[in-house]
Amino acid sequence: MMNDNEKYIEEYVKDIPFDAPDSGHRDELKTQLLNAFPKHRLQPAVQTVGIWRTIMKSRTSKLAAAAVIMLAVLAGLHFFDRTSGIVWADVVKRLEEIKSGTYTITADIKGMPGMPEDYVTHIIQDVKLSYEQSAVRVDASVQAPNGTRKSRIYLLFEDRVLTSLMLDQKKYIEVEIGEEQMKKMSEENGDPATILKAILERDYIELGRQIIDGVPSWGIEASDPKLGTKMGSLISGGMFDELTVQLWVDERSQFPIRLFATGSSKDGKTSMKTVYDNFQWNTEIDPALLRPEIPDGFELLAQSQWETGQEAEEILDVLKLFVELGDGTYPASLKTMTVAQAIVPLLRKKYPEGSAKPDKEVLARYMKVDRVGLMYTTLEKEGKEPAYYGDKVSAESPGAVLFRWKIGDDAYRVVFGDLSTRDVTATQLAELEDALKNL
Amino acid sequence: MTVSEGEHVGLVQRACSDPDAFAQLYLMYYNNVFYYCVRRLFDRHSAEDVTSTVFFKVMHNLGSFDGTAIDFRSWLLRIATNAVNDHLRDAGRRAEAMKKVVKNGRAEFETAIDCDAELLERKILLKQALLSLKPKYQTVITLRFFENMKLTEIAACLGKKPSTVRSWLLRATAKLRKTLNTATDSRGSR
């Protein structure tokens, strides 16, 4: 029985008209849903639903199921030492078997080179990755204070060519990648399989079970700045001093559902929050989408090469830019972000509005800055014991060690403040580095 | 389109992995979800946005649904309720919605709907009054008076006890009536 108030409301709302559904929106949404339909993610769910129904309808197994649910809840509450409902090695295996995937990377980065201090740059990247076609395409948009910059990057593993299109400027850059470097990139191409393997290689922690977008998921986390080398172009190696990566995997499909990465530099000037989501696995990707398409009227801005084994020399070439363009004050560290931030004011000074643009060879040298962090971590990984003292040493201290790396047993190559080089023994190096204390 | 209970269960199961089945299910329920959203939000564009959110959530979580056609509608409305409440939770958005009511209420509806002045006036007052209630009260009012759901159905939809829903409904209708009366009186005295 209704009371007076209910009768009043019922009478009040009677006949009040509302907007009718719009067939245009209905059809558009249908198209969007079908385009995003996670066929392969949900296919195993069909079988699981059936099994789940059987389990829940069987009286004897209900209690067991409830116990499992409670264990999962308690694990999620961190009451116990964390153990996982996921066999991570199996997830790696499943990921290694996928043929293609698409996902979105959204990043907020403070301290991007060329941006105002404290400005948080919002970057969105739509990634299409096909192992079958050995290709990656990334459509990126970067929200800068003066508008959004759009770019498109194609990487063809077999052709060893990376093509970057700057869509607004109608320019493009081609980088020919050396065979060794290409092998490395295809092994560490920033996809979730690579990232998960990298997390498992570290002292990781289990995060337990959580509901992500309504989906029960299990998480894993590791902190290590070197994880950046596994994360592709956006968070390339050595960009940050601190880096924590969390990967969440759908309990049912055992495929990644979300990835969070946070990074920061020691001086607090740069920080980053990144989310990978909208994962779809084994979707069909039209081969035409992965082939570099240079639209008419686009100008080739620069062509460069990316060889491996020359990392230290390449870093030295980047350091030379600070003498050529500036007063020989070097970047405080060889993190990509730090180097890029240090070089931006020098480039602005050298190329004011309206001045002649640098030629292709010069641009190719500038582009090496992008890879400095990655090159430095490669030296570390290969046991070449690199060390860099740009925070203390400038061109004004010609005899002080600026940069060094190991070139053989008991042999190190030292780059001094004036960028001259000398090969020394470990004992000599110790003496030279001891002298840095007096600076 | 009507389907039998058995067909509906089969359709939901197939829709987990078959895009065509999912499209069929979507078309069956699009209007339900849109109407629920537009009656909660009083704005076509917000309702369409939230409807989109609802169906994406449905698509991703369909595998976890296990029930009858009635349960499915209830499950769908629960997702829609959460999505609408999330939308309204943004205090700024809510304040903006209220501001729009006061400033452009009439113009907003006049352009959208061809209806008589009295109904239009009532709709504006209802929007103001409903949006001033707590989301849980807005929810029970909409489910009860627009979706014509029984107390037990609302309880099942919201995952609450019928006694809880009963007390929410009592409070919600009392508050809504009081607000509507005050607003009607103040308009009448202008």
XYZ file of C-alpha atoms in Angstrom:
629
model
C 0.000 0.000 0.000
C 1.225 3.436 -0.859
C 1.269 6.192 1.701
C 0.230 9.777 0.908
C 3.696 10.919 -0.045
C 4.140 8.059 -2.464
C 0.753 8.723 -4.036
C 1.666 12.397 -4.348
C 4.970 11.600 -6.102
C 3.339 9.043 -8.357
C 0.797 11.599 -9.427
C 3.412 14.340 -9.753
C 5.724 12.442 -12.097
C 2.905 11.055 -14.229
C 3.168 12.224 -17.839
C 6.361 14.204 -17.323
C 8.116 13.814 -20.655
C 11.777 12.895 -21.032
C 14.078 12.901 -24.028
C 13.618 9.785 -26.116
C 16.605 7.609 -27.008
C 18.447 8.766 -30.079
C 19.042 6.066 -32.665
C 22.195 7.893 -33.797
C 23.792 7.514 -30.379
C 22.507 3.959 -30.055
C 24.118 2.940 -33.360
C 27.346 4.813 -32.713
C 27.724 3.217 -29.298
C 27.021 -0.188 -30.801
C 29.851 0.337 -33.273
C 32.199 1.469 -30.501
C 31.304 -1.518 -28.351
C 31.782 -3.996 -31.159
C 35.101 -2.432 -32.103
C 36.234 -2.782 -28.518
C 34.705 -6.208 -28.057
C 37.270 -8.260 -26.129
C 36.625 -11.463 -28.028
C 39.658 -13.364 -26.962
C 39.696 -12.103 -23.423
C 36.182 -13.294 -22.833
C 36.240 -16.548 -24.731
C 37.705 -18.490 -21.802
C 35.065 -16.873 -19.587
C 32.325 -18.750 -21.416
C 33.782 -22.025 -20.259
C 34.503 -20.637 -16.809
C 30.941 -19.408 -16.387
C 29.739 -22.940 -16.972
C 32.205 -24.403 -14.507
C 31.398 -21.676 -12.003
C 27.693 -22.395 -12.268
C 28.313 -26.083 -11.646
C 30.450 -25.337 -8.628
C 27.989 -22.914 -7.101
C 25.011 -25.171 -7.712
C 26.661 -28.169 -6.117
C 25.825 -27.984 -2.443
C 28.890 -29.865 -1.285
C 31.275 -27.662 -3.167
C 29.603 -24.393 -2.157
C 31.489 -24.257 1.119
C 34.768 -24.931 -0.571
C 34.038 -22.182 -3.058
C 33.108 -19.822 -0.214
C 36.349 -20.660 1.543
C 38.294 -19.842 -1.586
C 36.437 -16.566 -1.893
C 37.243 -15.645 1.702
C 40.875 -16.564 1.273
C 40.984 -14.295 -1.715
C 39.315 -11.507 0.261
C 41.726 -11.904 3.159
C 44.704 -12.028 0.835
C 43.441 -8.813 -0.676
C 43.305 -7.282 2.787
C 46.966 -8.169 3.317
C 46.257 -10.200 6.453
C 48.669 -12.880 5.399
C 52.000 -12.950 3.721
C 51.017 -12.274 0.189
C 50.654 -15.225 -2.020
C 49.143 -15.036 -5.412
C 46.114 -16.561 -7.081
C 48.074 -16.248 -10.256
C 50.986 -18.345 -11.431
C 52.998 -15.526 -12.905
C 55.148 -17.761 -15.061
C 51.943 -19.008 -16.716
C 50.930 -15.422 -17.447
C 54.292 -14.828 -19.124
C 53.764 -17.981 -21.159
C 50.278 -16.874 -22.218
C 51.577 -13.453 -23.158
C 54.369 -14.976 -25.178
C 51.814 -16.927 -27.160
C 49.734 -13.925 -28.180
C 49.943 -12.816 -31.767
C 48.857 -9.234 -31.387
C 47.620 -6.721 -28.911
C 46.372 -3.186 -28.619
C 46.417 -0.982 -25.561
C 46.468 2.619 -24.418
C 49.207 4.314 -22.422
C 48.239 7.473 -20.589
C 50.969 9.442 -18.870
C 51.194 12.619 -16.829
C 54.758 13.829 -16.763
C 56.060 16.806 -14.796
C 59.303 18.329 -15.956
C 59.187 17.331 -19.609
C 62.004 18.990 -21.482
C 60.859 22.156 -23.210
C 57.768 22.572 -21.035
C 57.317 25.250 -18.344
C 58.505 24.268 -14.863
C 55.871 22.321 -12.915
C 53.762 21.916 -16.073
C 52.267 18.459 -16.195
C 52.287 17.133 -19.739
C 49.482 14.760 -20.558
C 50.397 12.119 -23.099
C 48.147 9.514 -24.638
C 49.554 6.691 -26.736
C 47.494 4.132 -28.610
C 49.662 1.113 -29.234
C 49.104 -1.535 -31.864
C 51.523 -4.416 -31.621
C 51.688 -7.406 -33.927
C 54.200 -10.176 -33.357
C 53.005 -11.926 -36.511
C 53.735 -8.866 -38.595
C 56.809 -7.883 -36.517
C 55.564 -4.360 -36.225
C 54.473 -1.738 -33.740
C 52.532 1.435 -34.352
C 52.047 4.126 -31.733
C 49.678 7.049 -32.230
C 50.545 9.669 -29.662
C 49.147 12.989 -28.588
C 51.024 15.299 -26.268
C 49.154 18.135 -24.613
C 51.536 21.072 -24.468
C 50.633 24.570 -23.183
C 50.368 25.823 -26.751
C 48.190 22.993 -28.005
C 48.167 19.295 -28.645
C 50.997 17.781 -30.689
C 50.233 14.599 -32.531
C 52.711 12.075 -33.748
C 52.780 8.580 -35.144
C 55.589 6.102 -34.799
C 56.080 2.917 -36.794
C 58.662 0.317 -35.908
C 59.255 -2.528 -38.330
C 61.434 -5.160 -36.703
C 62.403 -6.988 -39.880
C 63.207 -3.861 -41.893
C 64.937 -2.377 -38.833
C 63.417 1.015 -39.427
C 61.767 3.384 -37.001
C 59.692 6.121 -38.610
C 58.353 9.037 -36.585
C 55.779 11.338 -38.158
C 55.129 14.759 -36.649
C 51.614 15.115 -37.949
C 51.074 18.811 -37.236
C 54.419 19.899 -38.637
C 54.169 17.558 -41.625
C 57.680 16.298 -41.019
C 59.145 12.897 -40.351
C 62.281 11.264 -39.064
C 63.717 7.898 -40.002
C 66.074 5.938 -37.831
C 67.862 2.937 -39.232
C 68.536 0.510 -36.417
C 71.595 -1.724 -36.293
C 71.048 -5.481 -36.250
C 72.249 -5.935 -32.675
C 70.240 -2.987 -31.437
C 67.174 -4.252 -33.256
C 67.563 -7.645 -31.631
C 67.670 -5.929 -28.255
C 64.642 -3.815 -29.055
C 62.603 -6.763 -30.204
C 63.524 -8.559 -26.977
C 62.721 -5.511 -24.877
C 60.007 -3.765 -26.828
C 58.063 -2.410 -23.896
C 55.149 -4.789 -24.236
C 53.473 -6.221 -21.138
C 55.181 -9.615 -21.543
C 58.600 -7.948 -21.410
C 57.580 -5.807 -18.465
C 56.174 -8.745 -16.504
C 59.314 -10.799 -17.121
C 61.401 -7.858 -15.943
C 59.301 -7.542 -12.771
C 59.674 -11.265 -12.056
C 63.430 -11.005 -12.411
C 63.454 -8.465 -9.581
C 62.674 -8.581 -5.902
C 58.982 -8.159 -6.520
C 56.079 -8.070 -4.111
C 52.640 -9.578 -4.516
C 49.848 -7.053 -4.132
C 47.069 -9.578 -3.628
C 43.629 -9.471 -5.134
C 41.673 -6.353 -6.033
C 38.719 -5.512 -8.191
C 39.828 -3.455 -11.181
C 37.001 -2.128 -13.367
C 34.734 -4.693 -11.772
C 37.146 -7.494 -12.688
C 38.863 -9.576 -9.960
C 42.565 -9.102 -10.577
C 45.903 -9.997 -9.013
C 48.771 -7.566 -8.786
C 52.539 -7.623 -8.678
C 54.950 -4.740 -8.076
C 58.639 -4.014 -8.401
C 60.712 -0.887 -7.931
C 63.864 -0.356 -9.931
C 64.866 2.549 -12.180
C 66.274 0.024 -14.641
C 62.771 -1.312 -15.281
C 62.503 1.726 -17.538
C 64.661 -0.015 -20.102
C 61.856 -2.535 -20.533
C 59.132 -0.019 -21.022
C 59.604 1.234 -24.532
C 59.968 4.765 -25.726
C 57.861 6.651 -23.212
C 59.707 5.716 -20.068
C 62.948 4.841 -21.693
C 65.846 3.639 -19.660
C 67.402 6.000 -17.207
C 64.703 8.647 -17.371
C 64.016 8.514 -13.658
C 65.926 7.767 -10.468
C 62.973 6.002 -8.867
C 60.564 3.823 -10.810
C 57.821 1.557 -9.498
C 55.763 -0.638 -11.783
C 52.565 -2.445 -10.819
C 50.962 -4.970 -13.129
C 47.431 -6.252 -12.568
C 46.236 -9.423 -14.248
C 42.626 -10.496 -14.780
C 42.057 -13.501 -12.535
C 39.947 -15.243 -15.131
C 41.625 -14.585 -18.452
C 45.108 -14.318 -16.882
C 45.903 -11.439 -19.194
C 47.041 -8.005 -17.988
C 44.213 -5.621 -17.268
C 46.165 -2.603 -16.067
C 49.697 -1.444 -15.518
C 50.700 1.495 -13.361
C 54.130 3.061 -13.383
C 55.315 5.955 -11.251
C 58.696 7.556 -11.540
C 60.582 10.519 -10.173
C 63.997 12.110 -10.235
C 65.997 12.628 -7.046
C 65.816 16.408 -7.335
C 62.017 16.244 -7.571
C 62.010 18.216 -10.814
C 60.620 15.403 -12.881
C 57.941 12.896 -12.067
C 55.636 10.648 -14.000
C 52.461 8.671 -13.546
C 51.605 6.239 -16.304
C 48.716 3.865 -16.819
C 48.488 1.131 -19.450
C 44.955 -0.089 -20.029
C 42.267 -0.917 -22.608
C 44.184 -4.098 -23.325
C 42.868 -6.275 -26.104
C 44.702 -9.392 -27.089
C 44.875 -11.241 -30.381
C 42.767 -8.652 -32.119
C 43.101 -8.555 -35.854
C 45.202 -5.610 -36.932
C 44.958 -4.546 -40.538
C 48.514 -4.897 -41.962
C 48.041 -1.568 -43.755
C 47.849 0.154 -40.371
C 51.308 -1.081 -39.442
C 53.085 -0.081 -42.650
C 54.635 3.372 -42.463
C 52.523 5.667 -44.584
C 54.196 8.972 -45.309
C 51.423 11.326 -46.384
C 51.988 13.596 -49.373
C 53.735 16.830 -48.529
C 55.618 15.451 -45.509
C 59.270 16.513 -45.397
C 62.082 14.231 -44.211
C 63.568 16.102 -41.264
C 66.400 13.796 -40.310
C 67.807 10.355 -40.880
C 69.993 8.678 -38.333
C 71.374 5.356 -37.332
C 71.190 3.540 -34.059
C 73.971 1.035 -33.603
C 74.786 -0.936 -30.543
C 78.240 -1.285 -28.994
C 78.966 2.434 -29.463
C 77.032 3.652 -26.436
C 79.904 5.358 -24.636
C 81.063 7.122 -27.814
C 77.507 8.236 -28.511
C 77.210 9.644 -24.995
C 80.486 11.481 -25.535
C 79.057 12.955 -28.726
C 76.038 14.208 -26.773
C 78.341 15.779 -24.155
C 80.186 17.574 -26.965
C 76.945 19.366 -27.772
C 77.169 21.117 -24.395
C 80.518 22.615 -25.372
C 79.422 23.464 -28.917
C 76.117 25.022 -27.907
C 76.890 26.288 -24.408
C 79.669 27.099 -21.982
C 80.645 23.554 -21.195
C 78.326 23.109 -18.247
C 77.247 19.511 -18.494
C 73.939 17.952 -17.446
C 73.906 16.921 -13.794
C 73.190 13.307 -14.672
C 72.856 11.124 -17.739
C 69.153 10.504 -17.193
C 67.424 11.238 -20.497
C 65.113 13.779 -18.886
C 67.992 15.638 -17.217
C 70.020 15.783 -20.405
C 67.028 16.876 -22.470
C 66.136 19.577 -19.958
C 69.698 20.871 -19.987
C 69.906 21.029 -23.762
C 66.559 22.697 -24.467
C 67.626 26.254 -23.382
C 70.828 25.897 -25.431
C 68.865 24.900 -28.515
C 66.415 27.751 -27.991
C 69.331 30.178 -27.816
C 71.013 28.737 -30.856
C 67.815 28.602 -32.914
C 65.663 31.607 -32.034
C 62.360 32.122 -33.831
C 62.952 32.726 -37.517
C 66.522 31.456 -37.581
C 67.746 28.840 -40.044
C 66.935 25.309 -38.985
C 69.725 22.782 -38.395
C 70.493 20.406 -41.206
C 69.603 16.708 -41.136
C 72.999 15.524 -39.808
C 72.924 18.003 -36.939
C 69.364 17.060 -36.080
C 70.364 13.420 -36.043
C 72.990 14.271 -33.410
C 70.418 16.128 -31.295
C 68.154 13.109 -31.473
C 70.774 11.036 -29.659
C 69.750 12.861 -26.476
C 66.602 10.739 -26.505
C 68.681 7.634 -26.027
C 71.287 8.806 -23.530
C 69.633 7.198 -20.514
C 69.134 3.951 -22.363
C 72.747 3.946 -23.554
C 74.023 4.556 -20.024
C 71.973 1.708 -18.573
C 73.173 -0.534 -21.415
C 76.760 0.168 -20.315
C 75.780 -0.720 -16.737
C 74.037 -3.896 -17.833
C 77.019 -4.974 -19.910
C 79.350 -4.635 -16.915
C 81.229 -1.655 -18.334
C 81.100 0.140 -14.963
C 80.203 3.585 -16.245
C 80.361 6.596 -13.914
C 79.457 10.187 -14.632
C 80.287 13.345 -12.645
C 78.514 16.130 -14.548
C 77.133 17.477 -11.262
C 80.701 18.483 -10.233
C 82.724 18.740 -13.413
C 82.471 21.253 -16.248
C 84.735 22.383 -19.089
C 86.402 24.662 -16.519
C 87.952 21.632 -14.837
C 89.842 20.126 -17.777
C 91.765 17.585 -15.701
C 88.802 16.222 -13.758
C 87.023 12.977 -14.616
C 83.669 13.709 -16.223
C 82.768 10.270 -17.518
C 84.403 6.867 -17.619
C 83.722 3.289 -18.582
C 85.573 0.008 -18.619
C 87.174 -1.018 -21.905
C 88.974 -4.178 -20.800
C 90.640 -5.972 -17.899
C 92.122 -3.302 -15.680
C 91.522 -0.681 -18.351
C 89.146 2.265 -18.289
C 88.546 5.080 -20.753
C 88.255 8.425 -19.019
C 86.646 11.545 -20.489
C 87.854 14.723 -18.780
C 86.073 18.050 -18.271
C 87.509 19.379 -21.545
C 86.264 16.207 -23.256
C 89.730 14.909 -23.918
C 90.055 11.158 -23.341
C 92.693 8.890 -21.876
C 92.859 5.157 -21.127
C 93.957 4.372 -17.572
C 94.351 1.457 -15.176
C 92.038 0.869 -12.225
C 94.659 2.272 -9.830
C 95.090 5.420 -11.913
C 91.350 5.797 -12.146
C 91.007 5.551 -8.356
C 93.531 8.397 -7.979
C 91.754 10.545 -10.567
C 88.392 9.976 -8.956
C 89.819 10.638 -5.516
C 90.747 14.117 -6.777
C 87.064 14.844 -7.427
C 86.583 15.168 -3.655
C 88.474 18.467 -3.822
C 86.121 20.032 -6.373
C 11.588 -8.210 -29.130
C 10.613 -10.884 -26.612
C 12.689 -13.903 -25.853
C 11.957 -16.795 -23.557
C 13.776 -17.205 -20.257
C 15.848 -20.020 -21.691
C 16.716 -18.022 -24.794
C 17.724 -15.071 -22.633
C 20.100 -17.174 -20.532
C 21.593 -18.577 -23.742
C 21.894 -15.116 -25.250
C 23.773 -13.785 -22.215
C 26.126 -16.759 -22.318
C 26.808 -16.331 -26.019
C 27.221 -12.579 -25.634
C 30.355 -13.203 -23.561
C 32.235 -14.359 -26.624
C 30.042 -13.616 -29.625
C 29.847 -9.960 -30.727
C 26.594 -10.550 -32.630
C 24.909 -11.947 -29.539
C 26.274 -9.051 -27.517
C 24.881 -6.592 -30.082
C 21.472 -8.279 -29.803
C 21.532 -8.022 -26.020
C 22.663 -4.399 -26.239
C 19.797 -3.453 -28.564
C 17.316 -5.176 -26.261
C 18.368 -3.077 -23.290
C 19.648 0.204 -24.740
C 16.341 2.027 -24.221
C 15.951 0.737 -20.657
C 19.360 2.002 -19.680
C 19.030 5.312 -21.509
C 15.631 6.068 -19.969
C 16.889 5.237 -16.491
C 19.890 7.541 -16.986
C 17.944 10.429 -18.482
C 15.377 10.257 -15.672
C 18.173 10.425 -13.131
C 20.217 13.103 -14.877
C 17.604 15.147 -16.779
C 20.111 15.782 -19.526
C 20.387 13.908 -22.817
C 24.126 14.290 -23.242
C 24.995 13.188 -19.713
C 22.544 10.311 -20.060
C 24.173 9.179 -23.300
C 27.632 9.410 -21.735
C 26.584 7.348 -18.752
C 24.724 4.865 -20.974
C 27.971 4.344 -22.882
C 29.853 3.763 -19.621
C 27.223 1.264 -18.505
C 27.432 -0.849 -21.644
C 31.233 -0.880 -21.646
C 31.079 -2.129 -18.044
C 28.488 -4.700 -19.052
C 30.697 -5.868 -21.906
C 33.702 -6.326 -19.646
C 31.834 -7.955 -16.776
C 29.250 -10.058 -18.556
C 31.156 -13.244 -17.749
C 30.450 -12.707 -14.065
C 26.659 -12.519 -14.548
C 24.758 -15.676 -13.767
C 21.000 -15.375 -13.597
C 17.602 -14.956 -15.209
C 16.255 -12.215 -17.471
C 14.746 -10.396 -14.469
C 18.053 -10.664 -12.684
C 19.755 -9.309 -15.798
C 17.626 -6.153 -15.893
C 18.233 -5.708 -12.198
C 22.002 -6.242 -12.675
C 21.989 -3.737 -15.514
C 20.158 -1.141 -13.432
C 22.582 -1.667 -10.584
C 25.490 -0.941 -12.918
C 23.569 2.078 -14.252
C 22.856 3.289 -10.712
C 26.531 3.116 -9.798
C 27.493 4.867 -13.019
C 24.930 7.653 -12.505
C 25.971 8.093 -8.872
C 29.629 8.254 -9.903
C 28.667 10.885 -12.417
C 26.808 12.894 -9.805
C 29.448 12.417 -7.135
C 31.546 15.051 -8.709
C 30.369 17.943 -6.561
C 31.314 20.482 -9.189
C 29.337 18.683 -11.827
C 26.387 18.504 -9.492
C 26.626 22.192 -8.661
C 26.880 22.900 -12.361
C 23.789 20.838 -13.043
C 21.910 22.744 -10.351
C 23.107 26.067 -11.732
C 21.954 25.059 -15.191
C 18.522 24.213 -13.812
C 18.122 27.620 -12.285
C 19.557 29.533 -15.222
C 18.470 27.668 -18.287
C 15.984 25.117 -17.112
C 13.175 26.266 -19.265
C 15.190 26.906 -22.383
C 16.910 23.538 -22.014
C 13.649 21.619 -22.000
C 11.777 23.828 -24.410
C 14.257 23.145 -27.123
C 14.319 19.465 -26.415
C 10.723 18.592 -25.902
C 7.533 19.865 -27.308
C 5.235 19.757 -24.322
C 2.782 21.930 -22.465
C 3.941 24.652 -20.089
C 2.585 23.039 -16.962
C 4.402 19.750 -17.532
C 7.536 21.660 -18.355
C 7.317 23.598 -15.109
C 6.778 20.383 -13.181
C 9.763 18.787 -14.825
C 12.030 21.677 -13.918
C 10.894 21.560 -10.300
C 11.268 17.782 -10.189
C 14.809 18.001 -11.505
C 15.767 20.596 -8.896
C 14.122 18.669 -6.108
C 15.471 15.254 -7.089
C 19.033 16.432 -7.584
C 18.963 18.021 -4.137
C 18.381 14.576 -2.554
C 21.100 12.126 -1.627
C 21.941 9.788 -4.543
C 20.484 6.751 -2.736
C 17.152 8.577 -2.374
C 17.247 9.660 -6.030
C 17.868 6.029 -6.936
C 14.910 4.587 -5.041
C 12.568 7.293 -6.335
C 13.558 6.606 -9.942
C 13.403 2.834 -9.605
C 10.057 2.980 -7.822
C 8.195 5.635 -9.824
C 9.799 5.516 -13.254
C 10.934 1.912 -13.520
C 7.814 0.788 -11.593
C 9.819 -1.701 -9.570
C 8.489 -3.351 -6.438
C 10.286 -2.913 -3.122
C 11.706 -6.427 -3.285
C 12.970 -5.824 -6.835
C 14.613 -2.545 -5.819
C 16.187 -4.326 -2.864
C 17.543 -7.057 -5.128
C 18.815 -4.496 -7.589
C 20.637 -2.476 -4.941
C 21.748 -5.464 -2.903
C 19.927 -4.128 0.194
C 17.301 -5.549 2.526
C 13.703 -4.685 1.570
C 13.297 -3.050 5.014
C 16.225 -0.727 4.260
C 14.773 0.188 0.891
C 11.387 0.760 2.526
C 12.856 3.256 4.992
C 14.841 5.004 2.218
C 11.683 5.288 0.171
C 9.719 6.728 3.080
C 12.367 9.364 3.733
C 12.917 10.065 0.052
C 9.256 10.592 -0.788
C 8.710 12.800 2.285
C 11.691 14.989 1.452
C 10.847 15.143 -2.217
C 7.238 16.118 -1.557
C 8.313 18.812 0.881
C 10.861 20.253 -1.568
C 8.397 20.147 -4.446
C 5.718 21.874 -2.372
C 8.111 24.595 -1.262
C 9.315 25.163 -4.803
C 5.798 25.181 -6.234
C 4.660 27.655 -3.569
C 7.608 29.952 -4.155
C 7.014 29.940 -7.941
C 3.320 30.562 -7.394
C 3.972 33.547 -5.156
C 6.221 35.282 -7.754
